[in-house]
PDB file of C-alpha atoms in Angstrom:
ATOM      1  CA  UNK A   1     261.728  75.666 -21.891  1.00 76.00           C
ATOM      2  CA  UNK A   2     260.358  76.323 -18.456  1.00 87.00           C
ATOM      3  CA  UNK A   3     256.680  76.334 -17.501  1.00 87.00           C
ATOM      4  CA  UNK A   4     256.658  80.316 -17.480  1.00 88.00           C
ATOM      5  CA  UNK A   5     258.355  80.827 -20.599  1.00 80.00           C
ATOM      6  CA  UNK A   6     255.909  77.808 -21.776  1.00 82.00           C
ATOM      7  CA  UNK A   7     252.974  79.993 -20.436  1.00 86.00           C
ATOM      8  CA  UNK A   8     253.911  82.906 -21.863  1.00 86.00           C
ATOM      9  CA  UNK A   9     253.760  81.512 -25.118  1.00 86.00           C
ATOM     10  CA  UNK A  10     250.272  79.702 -24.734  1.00 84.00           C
ATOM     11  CA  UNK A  11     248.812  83.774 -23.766  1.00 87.00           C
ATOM     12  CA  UNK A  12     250.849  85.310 -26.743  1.00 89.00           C
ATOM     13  CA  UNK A  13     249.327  82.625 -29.104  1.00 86.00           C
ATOM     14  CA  UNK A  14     245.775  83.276 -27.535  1.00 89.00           C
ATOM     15  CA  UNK A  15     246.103  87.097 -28.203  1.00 91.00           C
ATOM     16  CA  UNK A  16     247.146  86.775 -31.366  1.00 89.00           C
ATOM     17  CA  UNK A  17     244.285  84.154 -32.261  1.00 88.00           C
ATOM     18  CA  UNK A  18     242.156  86.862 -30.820  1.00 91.00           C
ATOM     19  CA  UNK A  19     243.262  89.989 -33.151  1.00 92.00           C
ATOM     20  CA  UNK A  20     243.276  87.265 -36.313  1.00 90.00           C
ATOM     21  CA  UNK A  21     239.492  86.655 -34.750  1.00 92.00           C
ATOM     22  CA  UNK A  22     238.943  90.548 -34.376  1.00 90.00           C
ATOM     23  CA  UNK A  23     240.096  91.391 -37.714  1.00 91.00           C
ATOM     24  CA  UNK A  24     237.842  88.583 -39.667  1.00 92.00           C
ATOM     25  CA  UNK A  25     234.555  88.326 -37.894  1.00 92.00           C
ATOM     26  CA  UNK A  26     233.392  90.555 -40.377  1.00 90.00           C
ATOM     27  CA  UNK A  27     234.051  89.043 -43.342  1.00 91.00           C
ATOM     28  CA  UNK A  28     232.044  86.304 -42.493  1.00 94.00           C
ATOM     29  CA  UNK A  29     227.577  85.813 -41.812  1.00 93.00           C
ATOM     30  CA  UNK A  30     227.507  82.594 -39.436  1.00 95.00           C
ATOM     31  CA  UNK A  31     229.230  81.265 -36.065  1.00 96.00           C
ATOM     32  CA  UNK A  32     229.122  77.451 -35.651  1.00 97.00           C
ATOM     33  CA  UNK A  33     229.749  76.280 -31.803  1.00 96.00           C
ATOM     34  CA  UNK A  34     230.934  72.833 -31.583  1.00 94.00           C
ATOM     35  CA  UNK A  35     232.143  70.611 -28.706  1.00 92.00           C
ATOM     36  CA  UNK A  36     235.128  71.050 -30.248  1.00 91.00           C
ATOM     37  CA  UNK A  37     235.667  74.016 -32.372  1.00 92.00           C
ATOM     38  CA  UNK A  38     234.527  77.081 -32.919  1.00 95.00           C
ATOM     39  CA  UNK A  39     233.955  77.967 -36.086  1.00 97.00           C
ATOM     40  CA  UNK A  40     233.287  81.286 -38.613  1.00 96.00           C
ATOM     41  CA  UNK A  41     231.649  80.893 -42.121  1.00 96.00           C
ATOM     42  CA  UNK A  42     229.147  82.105 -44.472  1.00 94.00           C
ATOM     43  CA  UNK A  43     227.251  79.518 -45.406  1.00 95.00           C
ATOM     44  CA  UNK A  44     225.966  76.410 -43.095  1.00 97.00           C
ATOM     45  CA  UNK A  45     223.840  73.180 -43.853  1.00 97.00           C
ATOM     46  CA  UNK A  46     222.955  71.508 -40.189  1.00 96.00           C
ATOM     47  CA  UNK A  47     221.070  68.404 -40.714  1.00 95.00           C
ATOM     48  CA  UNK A  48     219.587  66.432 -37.575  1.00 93.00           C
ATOM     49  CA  UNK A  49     220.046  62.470 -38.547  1.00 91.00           C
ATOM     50  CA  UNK A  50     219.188  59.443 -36.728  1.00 87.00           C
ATOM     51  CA  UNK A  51     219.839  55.561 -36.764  1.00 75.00           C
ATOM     52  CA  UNK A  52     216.962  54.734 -34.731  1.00 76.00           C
ATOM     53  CA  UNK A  53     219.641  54.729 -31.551  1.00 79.00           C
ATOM     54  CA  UNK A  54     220.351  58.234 -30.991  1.00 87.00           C
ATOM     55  CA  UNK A  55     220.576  61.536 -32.748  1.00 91.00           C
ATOM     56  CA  UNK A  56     223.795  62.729 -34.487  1.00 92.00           C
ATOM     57  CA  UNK A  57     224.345  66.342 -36.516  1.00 94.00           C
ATOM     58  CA  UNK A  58     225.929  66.225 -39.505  1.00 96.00           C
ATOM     59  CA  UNK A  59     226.793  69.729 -39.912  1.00 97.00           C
ATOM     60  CA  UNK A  60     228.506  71.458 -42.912  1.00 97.00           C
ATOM     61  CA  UNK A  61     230.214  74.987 -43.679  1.00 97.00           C
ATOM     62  CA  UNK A  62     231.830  76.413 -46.844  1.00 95.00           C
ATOM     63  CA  UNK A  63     234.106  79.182 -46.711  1.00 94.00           C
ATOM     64  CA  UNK A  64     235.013  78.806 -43.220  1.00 96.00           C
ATOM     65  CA  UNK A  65     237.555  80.393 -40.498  1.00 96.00           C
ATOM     66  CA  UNK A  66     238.493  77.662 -37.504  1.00 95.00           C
ATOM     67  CA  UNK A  67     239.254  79.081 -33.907  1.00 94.00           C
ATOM     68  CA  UNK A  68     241.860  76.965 -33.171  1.00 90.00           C
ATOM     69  CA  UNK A  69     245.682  78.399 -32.147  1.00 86.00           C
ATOM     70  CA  UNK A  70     247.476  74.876 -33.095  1.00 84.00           C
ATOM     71  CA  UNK A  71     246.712  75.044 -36.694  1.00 85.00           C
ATOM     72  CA  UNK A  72     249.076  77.285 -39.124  1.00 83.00           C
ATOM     73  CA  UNK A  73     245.923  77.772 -41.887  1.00 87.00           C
ATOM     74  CA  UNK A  74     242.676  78.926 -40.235  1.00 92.00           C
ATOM     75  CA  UNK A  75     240.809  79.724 -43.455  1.00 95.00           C
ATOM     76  CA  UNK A  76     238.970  76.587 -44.611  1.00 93.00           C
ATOM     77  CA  UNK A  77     237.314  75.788 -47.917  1.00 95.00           C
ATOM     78  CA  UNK A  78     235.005  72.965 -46.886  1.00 95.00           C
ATOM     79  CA  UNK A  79     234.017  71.790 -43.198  1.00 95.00           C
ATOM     80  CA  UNK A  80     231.992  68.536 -42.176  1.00 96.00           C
ATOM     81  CA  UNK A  81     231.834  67.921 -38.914  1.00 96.00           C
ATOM     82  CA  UNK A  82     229.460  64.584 -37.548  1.00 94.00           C
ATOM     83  CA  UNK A  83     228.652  65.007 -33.420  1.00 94.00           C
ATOM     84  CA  UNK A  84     226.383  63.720 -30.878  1.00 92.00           C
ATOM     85  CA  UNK A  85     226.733  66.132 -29.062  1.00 93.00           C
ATOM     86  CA  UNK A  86     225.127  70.011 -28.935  1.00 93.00           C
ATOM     87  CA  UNK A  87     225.942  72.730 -31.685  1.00 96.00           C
ATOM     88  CA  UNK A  88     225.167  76.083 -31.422  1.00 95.00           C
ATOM     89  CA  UNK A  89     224.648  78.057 -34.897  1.00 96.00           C
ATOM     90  CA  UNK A  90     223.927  81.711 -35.258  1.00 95.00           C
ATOM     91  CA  UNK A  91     223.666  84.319 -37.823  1.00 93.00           C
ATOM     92  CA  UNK A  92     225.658  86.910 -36.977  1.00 91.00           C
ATOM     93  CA  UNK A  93     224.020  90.844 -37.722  1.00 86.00           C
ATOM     94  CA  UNK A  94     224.432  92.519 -40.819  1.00 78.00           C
ATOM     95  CA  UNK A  95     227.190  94.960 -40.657  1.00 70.00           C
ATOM     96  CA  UNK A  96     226.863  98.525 -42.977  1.00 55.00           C
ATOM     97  CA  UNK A  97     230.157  99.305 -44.365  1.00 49.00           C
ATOM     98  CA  UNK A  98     231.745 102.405 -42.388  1.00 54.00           C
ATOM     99  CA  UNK A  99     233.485 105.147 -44.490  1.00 46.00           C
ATOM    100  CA  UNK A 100     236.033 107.257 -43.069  1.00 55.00           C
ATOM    101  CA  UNK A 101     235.371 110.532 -42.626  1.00 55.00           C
TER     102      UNK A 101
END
């Protein structure tokens, strides 16, 4: 496999992570930023813990969707994940279902 064909592959996974992305957002009433992962779920529990060294987050997600083009199942049951370093959480807005005219 060449480097093109290699890198045409990488962008075709991307875009299709994208539309998978597009299509789901909805179904779902949190994003969770990591430093690794991004993630989509509807219920979050972020707890800030400390050892008396530093500050860790021990964050956790049910129902979950991870952004993440290596992995064949991006729907998730239950997520933990332990960092030191920042998350990002937000509630994404309340979307009114649209009927066709």
């Amino acid at each position: 496999m060449s480097a093109e064909d290699l890198e045409k592959f990488e962008t075709e996974q991307e875009l299709s992570l994208y539309r998978e992305y597009r299509d789901v957002v909805g179904l779902f009433s949190h994003v969770v930023e990591t430093e690794r992962r991004f993630y989509l779920c509807n219920d979050v529990d972020l707890q800030v813990r400390g050892d008396g060294a530093g500050v860790y987050f021990d964050v956790r997600m049910n129902d979950a969707w991870v952004w993440d083009v290596y992995r064949t199942a991006r729907f998730v049951k239950n997520v933990r994940v332990i960092t030191f370093k920042d998350v990002n959480v937000e509630e994404l807005p309340a979307r009114e279902i649209e009927l066709p005219d």
